[in-house]
PDB file of C-alpha atoms in Angstrom:
ATOM      1  CA  GLU A   1     -11.195  11.828  12.674  1.00 64.00           C
ATOM      2  CA  ALA A   2      -7.419  11.761  12.910  1.00 80.00           C
ATOM      3  CA  GLY A   3      -5.624   9.552  10.453  1.00 93.00           C
ATOM      4  CA  VAL A   4      -2.736   7.173  10.965  1.00 96.00           C
ATOM      5  CA  VAL A   5       0.163   8.991  12.585  1.00 97.00           C
ATOM      6  CA  GLN A   6       3.773   8.041  12.012  1.00 97.00           C
ATOM      7  CA  SER A   7       7.033   9.438  13.285  1.00 97.00           C
ATOM      8  CA  PRO A   8       9.597  10.411  12.409  1.00 97.00           C
ATOM      9  CA  ARG A   9       8.785  11.471   8.858  1.00 96.00           C
ATOM     10  CA  TYR A  10      12.415  11.326   7.813  1.00 97.00           C
ATOM     11  CA  LYS A  11      15.424   9.556   9.270  1.00 97.00           C
ATOM     12  CA  ILE A  12      19.024   9.487   8.102  1.00 97.00           C
ATOM     13  CA  ILE A  13      21.406   7.072   9.800  1.00 97.00           C
ATOM     14  CA  GLU A  14      24.701   5.385   9.113  1.00 97.00           C
ATOM     15  CA  LYS A  15      24.803   1.684   8.370  1.00 95.00           C
ATOM     16  CA  LYS A  16      24.980  -0.630  11.371  1.00 96.00           C
ATOM     17  CA  GLN A  17      23.099   1.876  13.513  1.00 97.00           C
ATOM     18  CA  PRO A  18      19.706   1.025  15.037  1.00 97.00           C
ATOM     19  CA  VAL A  19      16.528   2.849  14.081  1.00 98.00           C
ATOM     20  CA  ALA A  20      12.927   2.768  15.256  1.00 98.00           C
ATOM     21  CA  PHE A  21       9.669   3.913  13.719  1.00 97.00           C
ATOM     22  CA  TRP A  22       6.460   4.627  15.575  1.00 97.00           C
ATOM     23  CA  CYS A  23       2.856   4.320  14.439  1.00 97.00           C
ATOM     24  CA  ASN A  24      -0.423   5.333  16.032  1.00 97.00           C
ATOM     25  CA  PRO A  25      -3.391   3.854  14.118  1.00 96.00           C
ATOM     26  CA  ILE A  26      -6.816   5.345  13.636  1.00 95.00           C
ATOM     27  CA  SER A  27      -8.772   5.149  16.875  1.00 93.00           C
ATOM     28  CA  GLY A  28     -10.699   1.913  17.121  1.00 90.00           C
ATOM     29  CA  HIS A  29      -8.756   0.133  14.385  1.00 92.00           C
ATOM     30  CA  ASN A  30      -7.712  -3.269  15.678  1.00 91.00           C
ATOM     31  CA  THR A  31      -5.652  -4.290  12.662  1.00 92.00           C
ATOM     32  CA  LEU A  32      -2.296  -2.655  12.045  1.00 94.00           C
ATOM     33  CA  TYR A  33       0.137  -3.221   9.194  1.00 95.00           C
ATOM     34  CA  TRP A  34       3.725  -2.284   8.482  1.00 97.00           C
ATOM     35  CA  TYR A  35       4.742  -2.048   4.834  1.00 97.00           C
ATOM     36  CA  LEU A  36       8.003  -1.292   3.100  1.00 97.00           C
ATOM     37  CA  GLN A  37       7.973   0.635  -0.170  1.00 97.00           C
ATOM     38  CA  ASN A  38      10.988   0.914  -2.398  1.00 95.00           C
ATOM     39  CA  LEU A  39      11.192   3.582  -5.070  1.00 92.00           C
ATOM     40  CA  GLY A  40       9.114   2.669  -8.099  1.00 91.00           C
ATOM     41  CA  GLN A  41       7.506  -0.303  -6.381  1.00 93.00           C
ATOM     42  CA  GLY A  42       4.295  -0.991  -4.560  1.00 94.00           C
ATOM     43  CA  PRO A  43       4.208  -1.454  -0.778  1.00 95.00           C
ATOM     44  CA  GLU A  44       5.218  -4.879   0.534  1.00 94.00           C
ATOM     45  CA  LEU A  45       3.776  -6.199   3.775  1.00 94.00           C
ATOM     46  CA  LEU A  46       6.245  -6.735   6.599  1.00 96.00           C
ATOM     47  CA  ILE A  47       3.911  -7.604   9.451  1.00 95.00           C
ATOM     48  CA  ARG A  48       0.222  -7.526  10.375  1.00 93.00           C
ATOM     49  CA  TYR A  49      -1.212  -7.266  13.870  1.00 93.00           C
ATOM     50  CA  GLU A  50      -4.650  -8.172  15.111  1.00 91.00           C
ATOM     51  CA  ASN A  51      -4.786  -6.238  18.362  1.00 91.00           C
ATOM     52  CA  GLU A  52      -1.474  -7.096  20.026  1.00 91.00           C
ATOM     53  CA  GLU A  53      -0.923 -10.373  18.197  1.00 91.00           C
ATOM     54  CA  ALA A  54       1.322 -10.596  15.147  1.00 92.00           C
ATOM     55  CA  VAL A  55      -0.728 -12.806  12.810  1.00 88.00           C
ATOM     56  CA  ASP A  56       1.358 -12.470   9.636  1.00 88.00           C
ATOM     57  CA  ASP A  57       5.074 -11.792   9.916  1.00 90.00           C
ATOM     58  CA  SER A  58       6.283 -14.141   7.219  1.00 86.00           C
ATOM     59  CA  GLN A  59       7.909 -11.304   5.238  1.00 89.00           C
ATOM     60  CA  LEU A  60       9.662  -9.693   8.211  1.00 93.00           C
ATOM     61  CA  PRO A  61      13.469 -10.229   8.119  1.00 91.00           C
ATOM     62  CA  LYS A  62      13.667 -11.386  11.685  1.00 90.00           C
ATOM     63  CA  ASP A  63      17.448 -11.324  11.896  1.00 94.00           C
ATOM     64  CA  ARG A  64      17.444  -7.535  11.991  1.00 96.00           C
ATOM     65  CA  PHE A  65      13.814  -6.386  12.108  1.00 96.00           C
ATOM     66  CA  SER A  66      11.510  -6.528  15.079  1.00 96.00           C
ATOM     67  CA  ALA A  67       8.121  -5.081  15.849  1.00 97.00           C
ATOM     68  CA  GLU A  68       5.812  -4.788  18.790  1.00 95.00           C
ATOM     69  CA  ARG A  69       2.319  -3.579  19.481  1.00 95.00           C
ATOM     70  CA  LEU A  70       1.941  -3.367  23.204  1.00 83.00           C
ATOM     71  CA  LYS A  71      -1.609  -2.873  24.469  1.00 85.00           C
ATOM     72  CA  GLY A  72      -2.915  -3.321  20.940  1.00 84.00           C
ATOM     73  CA  VAL A  73      -2.721   0.340  19.947  1.00 92.00           C
ATOM     74  CA  ASP A  74       0.609   1.990  19.070  1.00 96.00           C
ATOM     75  CA  SER A  75       3.281   0.004  17.299  1.00 97.00           C
ATOM     76  CA  THR A  76       7.023   0.263  16.899  1.00 97.00           C
ATOM     77  CA  LEU A  77       9.131  -1.199  14.106  1.00 98.00           C
ATOM     78  CA  LYS A  78      12.851  -1.518  14.757  1.00 97.00           C
ATOM     79  CA  ILE A  79      15.847  -2.294  12.584  1.00 97.00           C
ATOM     80  CA  GLN A  80      19.118  -3.291  14.204  1.00 96.00           C
ATOM     81  CA  PRO A  81      21.580  -3.062  12.609  1.00 96.00           C
ATOM     82  CA  ALA A  82      20.496  -1.100   9.545  1.00 96.00           C
ATOM     83  CA  GLU A  83      21.968  -1.924   6.157  1.00 96.00           C
ATOM     84  CA  LEU A  84      22.269   0.192   3.027  1.00 96.00           C
ATOM     85  CA  GLY A  85      19.491  -1.814   1.375  1.00 95.00           C
ATOM     86  CA  ASP A  86      17.044  -0.847   4.098  1.00 97.00           C
ATOM     87  CA  SER A  87      16.729   2.637   2.621  1.00 97.00           C
ATOM     88  CA  ALA A  88      13.040   2.898   1.734  1.00 97.00           C
ATOM     89  CA  VAL A  89       9.752   4.337   2.915  1.00 97.00           C
ATOM     90  CA  TYR A  90       8.167   2.479   5.832  1.00 98.00           C
ATOM     91  CA  LEU A  91       4.399   2.759   5.806  1.00 97.00           C
ATOM     92  CA  CYS A  92       1.997   1.984   8.594  1.00 97.00           C
ATOM     93  CA  ALA A  93      -1.654   1.250   7.850  1.00 95.00           C
ATOM     94  CA  SER A  94      -4.668   0.337   9.928  1.00 94.00           C
ATOM     95  CA  SER A  95      -8.140  -1.057   9.398  1.00 90.00           C
ATOM     96  CA  SER A  96     -11.110  -1.755  11.634  1.00 87.00           C
ATOM     97  CA  GLY A  97     -11.157  -5.434  10.701  1.00 73.00           C
ATOM     98  CA  ILE A  98      -9.421  -7.955   8.539  1.00 63.00           C
ATOM     99  CA  THR A  99     -11.813  -7.391   5.652  1.00 66.00           C
ATOM    100  CA  ASP A 100     -11.943  -3.630   5.870  1.00 75.00           C
ATOM    101  CA  THR A 101     -10.245  -0.837   3.998  1.00 84.00           C
ATOM    102  CA  GLN A 102      -6.676  -0.101   4.977  1.00 89.00           C
ATOM    103  CA  TYR A 103      -5.750   3.502   5.627  1.00 92.00           C
ATOM    104  CA  PHE A 104      -2.121   4.497   5.295  1.00 95.00           C
ATOM    105  CA  GLY A 105      -0.055   6.869   7.345  1.00 96.00           C
ATOM    106  CA  PRO A 106       2.344   9.394   5.755  1.00 95.00           C
ATOM    107  CA  GLY A 107       5.299   7.026   6.048  1.00 96.00           C
ATOM    108  CA  THR A 108       8.856   7.332   7.314  1.00 97.00           C
ATOM    109  CA  ARG A 109      11.523   7.824   4.695  1.00 97.00           C
ATOM    110  CA  LEU A 110      14.690   6.063   5.863  1.00 97.00           C
ATOM    111  CA  THR A 111      18.074   6.779   4.325  1.00 97.00           C
ATOM    112  CA  VAL A 112      20.977   4.568   5.371  1.00 97.00           C
ATOM    113  CA  LEU A 113      24.406   5.980   4.517  1.00 96.00           C
TER     114      LEU A 113
ATOM    115  CA  GLN B   1       5.054 -15.000 -11.511  1.00 75.00           C
ATOM    116  CA  LYS B   2       4.236 -11.900  -9.554  1.00 83.00           C
ATOM    117  CA  GLU B   3       1.004 -11.823  -7.623  1.00 90.00           C
ATOM    118  CA  VAL B   4      -0.041  -8.519  -9.204  1.00 94.00           C
ATOM    119  CA  GLU B   5       1.257  -7.201 -12.512  1.00 94.00           C
ATOM    120  CA  GLN B   6       1.059  -3.672 -13.785  1.00 94.00           C
ATOM    121  CA  ASN B   7       3.278  -3.626 -16.788  1.00 80.00           C
ATOM    122  CA  SER B   8       2.521  -0.545 -18.802  1.00 74.00           C
ATOM    123  CA  GLY B   9       4.832   2.420 -18.570  1.00 80.00           C
ATOM    124  CA  PRO B  10       3.925   6.025 -17.794  1.00 92.00           C
ATOM    125  CA  LEU B  11       0.619   7.031 -19.351  1.00 94.00           C
ATOM    126  CA  SER B  12       0.251  10.531 -20.726  1.00 96.00           C
ATOM    127  CA  VAL B  13      -3.279  11.705 -21.448  1.00 96.00           C
ATOM    128  CA  PRO B  14      -4.603  15.099 -22.469  1.00 97.00           C
ATOM    129  CA  GLU B  15      -6.870  16.876 -20.057  1.00 97.00           C
ATOM    130  CA  GLY B  16     -10.468  15.771 -20.529  1.00 97.00           C
ATOM    131  CA  ALA B  17      -9.548  12.405 -22.046  1.00 97.00           C
ATOM    132  CA  ILE B  18     -10.027   8.929 -20.587  1.00 97.00           C
ATOM    133  CA  ALA B  19      -7.116   7.245 -18.826  1.00 96.00           C
ATOM    134  CA  SER B  20      -7.226   3.450 -18.825  1.00 96.00           C
ATOM    135  CA  LEU B  21      -5.126   1.324 -16.476  1.00 96.00           C
ATOM    136  CA  ASN B  22      -4.903  -2.447 -16.367  1.00 95.00           C
ATOM    137  CA  CYS B  23      -3.786  -4.949 -13.790  1.00 96.00           C
ATOM    138  CA  THR B  24      -3.575  -8.750 -13.796  1.00 96.00           C
ATOM    139  CA  TYR B  25      -3.297 -11.068 -10.823  1.00 95.00           C
ATOM    140  CA  SER B  26      -2.148 -14.645 -10.442  1.00 93.00           C
ATOM    141  CA  ASP B  27      -4.239 -16.085  -7.608  1.00 91.00           C
ATOM    142  CA  ARG B  28      -7.702 -17.201  -8.740  1.00 91.00           C
ATOM    143  CA  GLY B  29      -8.757 -17.232  -5.105  1.00 89.00           C
ATOM    144  CA  SER B  30      -8.360 -13.467  -4.816  1.00 89.00           C
ATOM    145  CA  GLN B  31     -11.578 -11.923  -3.602  1.00 86.00           C
ATOM    146  CA  SER B  32     -11.017  -8.208  -3.071  1.00 89.00           C
ATOM    147  CA  PHE B  33      -9.540  -5.720  -5.506  1.00 93.00           C
ATOM    148  CA  PHE B  34      -8.453  -2.184  -4.880  1.00 94.00           C
ATOM    149  CA  TRP B  35      -7.069   0.832  -6.672  1.00 96.00           C
ATOM    150  CA  TYR B  36      -4.941   3.236  -4.669  1.00 96.00           C
ATOM    151  CA  ARG B  37      -3.675   6.612  -5.841  1.00 97.00           C
ATOM    152  CA  GLN B  38      -0.279   7.794  -4.669  1.00 97.00           C
ATOM    153  CA  TYR B  39       0.988  11.289  -5.267  1.00 96.00           C
ATOM    154  CA  SER B  40       4.735  11.755  -5.348  1.00 93.00           C
ATOM    155  CA  GLY B  41       6.123  11.712  -1.841  1.00 90.00           C
ATOM    156  CA  LYS B  42       2.761  10.849  -0.299  1.00 93.00           C
ATOM    157  CA  SER B  43       1.173   7.666   1.004  1.00 94.00           C
ATOM    158  CA  PRO B  44      -1.333   5.532  -0.930  1.00 95.00           C
ATOM    159  CA  GLU B  45      -4.945   6.654  -0.813  1.00 94.00           C
ATOM    160  CA  LEU B  46      -7.836   4.306  -1.600  1.00 92.00           C
ATOM    161  CA  ILE B  47      -9.974   5.459  -4.508  1.00 94.00           C
ATOM    162  CA  MET B  48     -11.913   2.348  -5.536  1.00 92.00           C
ATOM    163  CA  PHE B  49     -12.618  -1.196  -4.432  1.00 92.00           C
ATOM    164  CA  ILE B  50     -14.511  -3.926  -6.232  1.00 94.00           C
ATOM    165  CA  TYR B  51     -15.484  -7.429  -5.187  1.00 90.00           C
ATOM    166  CA  SER B  52     -17.788  -8.698  -7.948  1.00 92.00           C
ATOM    167  CA  ASN B  53     -17.412  -9.189 -11.673  1.00 94.00           C
ATOM    168  CA  GLY B  54     -18.505  -6.240 -13.759  1.00 95.00           C
ATOM    169  CA  ASP B  55     -18.218  -2.496 -13.446  1.00 96.00           C
ATOM    170  CA  LYS B  56     -18.336  -0.220 -10.451  1.00 96.00           C
ATOM    171  CA  GLU B  57     -18.582   3.510 -10.931  1.00 96.00           C
ATOM    172  CA  ASP B  58     -17.718   6.263  -8.479  1.00 95.00           C
ATOM    173  CA  GLY B  59     -17.739   9.748  -9.914  1.00 96.00           C
ATOM    174  CA  ARG B  60     -15.179   9.949 -12.701  1.00 97.00           C
ATOM    175  CA  PHE B  61     -13.688   6.569 -11.778  1.00 97.00           C
ATOM    176  CA  THR B  62     -14.851   3.172 -12.997  1.00 97.00           C
ATOM    177  CA  ALA B  63     -13.348  -0.100 -11.855  1.00 97.00           C
ATOM    178  CA  GLN B  64     -13.861  -3.205 -13.956  1.00 97.00           C
ATOM    179  CA  LEU B  65     -13.306  -6.751 -12.738  1.00 97.00           C
ATOM    180  CA  ASN B  66     -13.099  -9.931 -14.795  1.00 96.00           C
ATOM    181  CA  LYS B  67     -12.309 -12.878 -12.531  1.00 94.00           C
ATOM    182  CA  ALA B  68     -12.317 -15.408 -15.374  1.00 94.00           C
ATOM    183  CA  SER B  69      -9.520 -13.511 -17.097  1.00 95.00           C
ATOM    184  CA  GLN B  70      -7.947 -12.418 -13.807  1.00 95.00           C
ATOM    185  CA  TYR B  71      -7.735  -8.761 -14.580  1.00 94.00           C
ATOM    186  CA  VAL B  72      -8.988  -5.573 -13.069  1.00 97.00           C
ATOM    187  CA  SER B  73      -8.924  -2.175 -14.705  1.00 97.00           C
ATOM    188  CA  LEU B  74      -9.475   1.445 -13.806  1.00 97.00           C
ATOM    189  CA  LEU B  75     -10.901   4.102 -16.067  1.00 97.00           C
ATOM    190  CA  ILE B  76     -10.570   7.782 -15.263  1.00 97.00           C
ATOM    191  CA  ARG B  77     -12.995   9.875 -17.278  1.00 98.00           C
ATOM    192  CA  ASP B  78     -12.535  13.587 -17.949  1.00 97.00           C
ATOM    193  CA  SER B  79      -8.951  13.394 -16.681  1.00 97.00           C
ATOM    194  CA  GLN B  80      -7.763  16.410 -14.723  1.00 97.00           C
ATOM    195  CA  PRO B  81      -4.222  17.584 -13.947  1.00 96.00           C
ATOM    196  CA  SER B  82      -4.946  16.668 -10.323  1.00 96.00           C
ATOM    197  CA  ASP B  83      -5.255  13.036 -11.444  1.00 97.00           C
ATOM    198  CA  SER B  84      -1.535  12.984 -12.222  1.00 97.00           C
ATOM    199  CA  ALA B  85      -0.210  10.373  -9.835  1.00 97.00           C
ATOM    200  CA  THR B  86       0.826   6.745  -9.576  1.00 97.00           C
ATOM    201  CA  TYR B  87      -2.050   4.281  -9.438  1.00 97.00           C
ATOM    202  CA  LEU B  88      -1.484   1.089  -7.493  1.00 97.00           C
ATOM    203  CA  CYS B  89      -3.532  -2.044  -8.045  1.00 96.00           C
ATOM    204  CA  ALA B  90      -3.898  -4.292  -4.985  1.00 94.00           C
ATOM    205  CA  VAL B  91      -5.574  -7.634  -4.381  1.00 93.00           C
ATOM    206  CA  THR B  92      -6.089  -9.936  -1.425  1.00 88.00           C
ATOM    207  CA  PRO B  93      -4.600 -13.282  -2.528  1.00 82.00           C
ATOM    208  CA  GLY B  94      -6.402 -16.318  -1.226  1.00 77.00           C
ATOM    209  CA  GLY B  95      -9.087 -14.200   0.330  1.00 60.00           C
ATOM    210  CA  ASN B  96      -7.054 -13.133   3.347  1.00 67.00           C
ATOM    211  CA  ASN B  97      -6.471  -9.521   4.198  1.00 67.00           C
ATOM    212  CA  ARG B  98      -2.874  -9.336   3.061  1.00 80.00           C
ATOM    213  CA  LEU B  99      -2.764  -6.755   0.320  1.00 87.00           C
ATOM    214  CA  ALA B 100      -0.480  -7.616  -2.583  1.00 92.00           C
ATOM    215  CA  PHE B 101       0.366  -4.536  -4.608  1.00 94.00           C
ATOM    216  CA  GLY B 102       1.486  -4.069  -8.155  1.00 95.00           C
ATOM    217  CA  LYS B 103       4.360  -1.691  -8.830  1.00 94.00           C
ATOM    218  CA  GLY B 104       1.991   1.007 -10.000  1.00 95.00           C
ATOM    219  CA  ASN B 105       1.339   2.954 -13.171  1.00 95.00           C
ATOM    220  CA  GLN B 106       2.202   6.614 -13.458  1.00 96.00           C
ATOM    221  CA  VAL B 107      -0.430   8.817 -15.054  1.00 97.00           C
ATOM    222  CA  VAL B 108       0.411  12.277 -16.349  1.00 97.00           C
ATOM    223  CA  VAL B 109      -2.474  14.492 -17.404  1.00 97.00           C
ATOM    224  CA  ILE B 110      -1.362  17.175 -19.821  1.00 95.00           C
ATOM    225  CA  PRO B 111      -3.279  20.462 -19.644  1.00 93.00           C
TER     226      PRO B 111
END
């Protein structure tokens, strides 16, 4: 069974530029999560989807971050414009239900110069 | 107060010894507790979960949960160099499925 797929794995951009990350969850997993992980810290939830509905986006900085999960499968997380402090690893995870184990993708390491 | 606290610094253990990691949480309504392992540059990988008070064993790993004292621990028996990683404690505050993570504890197993 294929795991959670994310792309790109690495991204370097200049501040004020836009950037987008893509996630394909494990087949059949209805719940999808985006996390942010800073160096030396644990992941922090940005947004959770149940199918195509964002059910928990309270930690998403909506002035510059946006996310979508069209058709309830793949998801895209966007930052526009990026700031220096956005440099981090962006992790996508999925689970088959809200009480089930979350499986993480390899992450996208973003560097904002 | 942070939702999940992992305060101890890097833990160095000799190969074959027991590594002991502790984690405390603030929300008494937390219902699910997890330990993830994260190798440097990799994503977190679930190694243990526990829902009820007491011990849960899986191979060389034992998770211990004490809801009255609001702590969960992880024991790694017969530590191997491959166990060298950061171990993240995570809980679901208030019983929902939002995982709150601690900052992690680094374990270094010395051959």
